[in-house]
């Protein structure tokens, strides 16, 4: 484990002001949770060169080859009810998309938490809540982004490919902290209504979603995001459905 202080040129105000580095760990989310329990400050980030148990949502794996990607988890301590944590993913996605765009990548968002370039996955977000009793203690914001080398999966791409320039991981971290911080602050201050238009404006086009509502499944076109962060899906008859987290199976790009 290596600790380091942040350079003065850093544009973020609180995100990344404390940083803990690992050459390799299981999951940076687990290391960040451990540090949060030990009292680490709001804005502390944990970065690993490689993860050997990197994970996505619902037990899925996150490919984390050594030196090829960004594997980062942030400790955020917002004054929010626990129920308002999941939509924070949308705010983080907007910041992540803008950070990728700062490197010239034509990045877009796929609900709820993917950054795509040309239909391929550049980055994903894994938000986990930690509580003390009934109270929210910390939110661990895990971000994985492919940076260089061969994409780890045929469905993945890298920032280097998308931006056609050499990528320095610390420069990505600086951009990412600056952009993500802005959108987390906006979300905490004003809620999802302050994020939804920005998210909608960055949404990837031509996506379909398989949705289960009250036991019935429909496949429809992604029509946008409602003011409260729910996904809007239009079925074959033109009827628009509001979809909450957990109701949507993989939202896939139409080729
Ligand atoms: C995510 O999950 O997209 C959230 C990924 C979060 C990873 C970060 S890395 C730092 C921190 N520490 C962790 O342990 N996790 C976080 P989900 O939406 O469930 O997507 C997972 C799916 O993305 C997999 O089932 C694969 O299909 C695909 N996938 C796996 N690795 C990938 C990669 N490196 N690039 C693109 N796609 C990937």
XYZ file of C-alpha atoms and ligand atoms in Angstrom:
293
model
C 0.000 0.000 0.000
C 1.403 3.442 -0.957
C -0.025 6.738 0.333
C 0.591 9.925 -1.638
C -0.529 13.534 -1.514
C -2.281 15.197 -4.406
C -0.470 17.644 -6.749
C -1.390 21.358 -6.455
C -2.702 21.449 -10.034
C -5.575 19.165 -8.969
C -8.882 20.786 -9.922
C -11.199 18.829 -7.645
C -11.939 20.339 -4.223
C -12.636 17.265 -2.139
C -12.601 14.153 -4.321
C -9.148 12.603 -4.342
C -7.532 14.933 -1.816
C -6.471 11.754 0.037
C -5.287 8.819 -2.049
C -4.272 5.267 -1.196
C -2.568 3.151 -3.873
C -2.303 -0.618 -4.203
C -0.226 -2.563 -6.717
C -2.844 -5.296 -6.545
C -5.866 -5.965 -4.378
C -9.065 -8.019 -4.533
C -11.486 -5.147 -5.084
C -10.822 -1.454 -4.474
C -14.441 -1.231 -3.235
C -13.583 -3.634 -0.411
C -10.384 -1.741 0.470
C -12.300 1.566 0.436
C -15.019 0.061 2.665
C -12.338 -1.095 5.091
C -10.764 2.383 5.176
C -14.213 3.990 5.569
C -14.933 1.790 8.592
C -11.576 2.903 10.023
C -12.676 6.556 9.662
C -11.157 7.632 6.310
C -12.262 11.083 5.189
C -14.950 12.052 2.693
C -13.267 12.169 -0.720
C -10.560 9.571 -0.046
C -9.829 7.514 -3.165
C -8.338 4.040 -3.451
C -6.553 3.124 -6.690
C -5.125 -0.247 -7.748
C -2.882 -1.202 -10.684
C -4.759 -4.520 -10.837
C -7.633 -6.292 -9.057
C -7.892 -10.048 -8.746
C -11.549 -9.999 -7.654
C -12.867 -6.871 -9.395
C -16.640 -6.940 -9.470
C -19.605 -5.368 -11.184
C -23.208 -5.372 -10.013
C -25.079 -8.468 -8.883
C -21.957 -10.587 -8.552
C -20.706 -10.032 -12.091
C -16.927 -9.858 -12.595
C -15.005 -6.772 -13.709
C -11.927 -7.644 -15.814
C -9.047 -5.752 -14.202
C -5.778 -6.594 -16.002
C -2.609 -5.099 -14.569
C -1.696 -1.590 -15.706
C -4.344 -1.504 -18.458
C -7.221 0.154 -16.650
C -8.322 2.501 -13.947
C -9.680 0.734 -10.863
C -10.754 3.372 -8.395
C -13.084 3.559 -5.409
C -14.062 6.755 -3.637
C -15.362 7.189 -0.106
C -18.250 9.649 -0.145
C -20.064 10.622 3.044
C -23.202 12.472 1.939
C -25.991 13.531 4.302
C -28.605 11.523 2.421
C -31.276 8.986 3.312
C -30.161 5.508 2.223
C -32.973 5.344 -0.352
C -31.427 8.271 -2.232
C -28.060 6.563 -2.758
C -28.832 4.422 -5.875
C -29.743 7.385 -8.154
C -26.334 8.874 -7.340
C -25.054 6.401 -9.948
C -26.603 8.629 -12.609
C -24.664 11.669 -11.375
C -21.426 9.699 -11.382
C -22.131 8.487 -14.920
C -22.490 12.070 -16.156
C -19.153 13.037 -14.591
C -17.462 9.935 -15.954
C -18.802 10.611 -19.443
C -17.506 14.202 -19.306
C -14.095 13.030 -18.074
C -13.839 10.643 -21.065
C -14.944 13.435 -23.404
C -12.171 15.640 -22.001
C -9.776 13.159 -23.664
C -11.584 13.470 -27.009
C -13.641 10.272 -26.660
C -17.183 10.287 -28.095
C -18.639 8.866 -24.881
C -22.327 8.268 -24.121
C -24.337 6.754 -21.274
C -26.306 3.538 -20.987
C -28.746 3.281 -18.049
C -28.001 3.025 -15.267
C -24.239 3.020 -15.048
C -22.282 2.311 -18.243
C -20.153 4.621 -20.372
C -20.141 3.467 -23.996
C -18.132 4.461 -27.027
C -19.526 3.292 -30.343
C -21.706 0.767 -28.470
C -18.724 -0.735 -26.602
C -18.230 -0.462 -22.865
C -15.510 1.908 -21.710
C -16.441 2.180 -18.041
C -18.842 1.058 -15.341
C -19.900 2.252 -11.899
C -20.586 0.189 -8.787
C -22.131 2.144 -5.901
C -22.392 0.425 -2.505
C -23.933 1.834 0.696
C -22.489 1.189 4.140
C -24.651 1.865 7.167
C -24.273 2.267 10.906
C -27.544 1.144 12.359
C -30.227 2.799 10.256
C -27.929 5.662 9.238
C -25.853 5.980 6.082
C -22.170 5.975 7.054
C -20.434 5.986 3.670
C -21.079 5.425 0.005
C -18.346 3.567 -1.831
C -18.238 4.674 -5.460
C -16.349 2.141 -7.568
C -15.285 3.153 -11.061
C -13.634 0.892 -13.618
C -12.411 2.330 -16.917
C -10.358 0.597 -19.615
C -7.406 2.792 -20.538
C -4.813 1.073 -22.735
C -3.858 -2.136 -24.531
C -6.224 -4.742 -25.942
C -9.771 -4.351 -24.596
C -10.357 -7.153 -22.066
C -13.586 -8.282 -23.800
C -14.927 -8.095 -27.382
C -17.727 -5.873 -26.035
C -15.239 -3.458 -24.417
C -13.146 -0.553 -25.636
C -10.366 1.596 -24.168
C -9.868 5.331 -23.722
C -6.667 5.129 -25.758
C -8.545 3.674 -28.750
C -11.373 6.135 -28.458
C -9.206 9.203 -28.110
C -6.273 8.109 -30.334
C -3.792 9.588 -27.911
C -1.484 8.329 -25.202
C -3.282 8.028 -21.899
C -1.720 8.867 -18.553
C -3.660 7.260 -15.699
C -3.055 10.108 -13.241
C -4.337 12.622 -15.786
C -7.490 10.524 -16.118
C -7.871 10.381 -12.336
C -7.547 14.183 -12.108
C -10.208 14.731 -14.799
C -12.444 12.093 -13.341
C -12.304 13.507 -9.799
C -12.967 17.044 -11.030
C -15.953 16.063 -13.194
C -17.501 13.439 -10.927
C -17.260 15.741 -7.897
C -19.295 18.456 -9.630
C -22.154 16.072 -10.396
C -22.138 14.399 -6.972
C -22.356 17.863 -5.362
C -25.241 18.806 -7.648
C -27.042 15.586 -6.839
C -26.612 16.014 -3.076
C -27.748 19.654 -3.199
C -30.655 19.397 -5.644
C -31.541 15.749 -6.216
C -32.003 13.730 -9.337
C -34.072 16.405 -11.100
C -30.848 18.460 -11.335
C -29.055 15.545 -13.008
C -31.702 14.004 -15.266
C -31.495 16.537 -18.166
C -27.684 16.239 -18.293
C -27.908 12.449 -18.181
C -30.554 12.418 -20.903
C -28.405 14.714 -23.077
C -25.534 12.201 -22.954
C -27.634 9.059 -23.426
C -26.559 6.611 -26.137
C -29.074 6.343 -28.975
C -30.689 3.233 -30.453
C -30.787 1.181 -27.270
C -33.318 -1.472 -26.398
C -34.195 -2.717 -22.930
C -35.752 -5.929 -21.676
C -37.984 -4.933 -18.819
C -39.968 -6.904 -16.254
C -42.925 -5.103 -14.720
C -45.206 -7.011 -12.346
C -43.974 -10.318 -13.766
C -44.586 -9.363 -17.422
C -41.612 -8.906 -19.748
C -41.429 -6.428 -22.588
C -38.659 -5.406 -24.962
C -38.790 -1.781 -25.963
C -36.834 1.219 -27.183
C -35.139 3.356 -24.541
C -36.961 6.672 -24.781
C -35.156 8.677 -22.121
C -34.972 9.394 -18.434
C -37.808 10.686 -16.278
C -37.248 13.661 -13.934
C -36.834 11.255 -10.981
C -34.210 9.070 -12.685
C -36.542 6.290 -13.843
C -35.828 4.896 -17.301
C -38.539 5.421 -19.930
C -39.070 2.483 -22.294
C -41.459 2.587 -25.278
C -43.100 -0.741 -26.187
C -44.123 -1.899 -29.682
C -47.543 -0.284 -29.305
C -45.969 3.103 -28.538
C -46.831 2.985 -24.837
C -44.111 4.441 -22.559
C -43.288 2.589 -19.316
C -41.437 3.980 -16.314
C -38.774 1.544 -15.128
C -36.966 1.523 -11.799
C -33.622 -0.037 -10.961
C -33.875 -3.801 -10.786
C -36.638 -4.061 -13.382
C -34.302 -3.840 -16.360
C -32.186 -6.614 -17.758
C -29.185 -5.773 -19.947
C -29.901 -2.757 -22.057
C -28.275 -3.704 -25.328
C -27.117 -1.678 -28.276
C -29.068 -2.300 -31.491
C -26.565 -3.167 -34.213
C -20.250 -2.469 -13.776
O -20.998 -3.566 -13.436
O -20.158 -1.991 -14.868
C -19.485 -1.874 -12.596
C -18.008 -2.071 -12.745
C -17.268 -1.419 -11.594
C -15.833 -1.831 -11.580
C -15.057 -1.044 -10.557
S -13.329 -1.245 -10.715
C -13.073 -0.442 -9.220
C -14.154 -0.947 -8.275
N -13.741 -2.184 -7.647
C -14.535 -3.209 -8.003
O -14.409 -4.380 -7.592
N -15.490 -2.780 -8.844
C -15.373 -1.350 -9.109
P -22.046 -4.269 -14.407
O -22.997 -3.229 -14.944
O -22.603 -5.366 -13.602
O -21.210 -4.791 -15.610
C -20.445 -5.970 -15.519
C -20.320 -6.523 -16.929
O -19.456 -5.677 -17.718
C -19.673 -7.909 -16.979
O -20.638 -8.907 -16.798
C -19.043 -7.942 -18.364
O -20.030 -8.239 -19.346
C -18.657 -6.482 -18.589
N -17.244 -6.245 -18.244
C -16.473 -6.864 -17.309
N -15.254 -6.309 -17.267
C -15.246 -5.314 -18.197
C -14.271 -4.375 -18.607
N -13.057 -4.280 -18.046
N -14.628 -3.517 -19.607
C -15.848 -3.553 -20.178
N -16.803 -4.422 -19.825
C -16.515 -5.284 -18.824
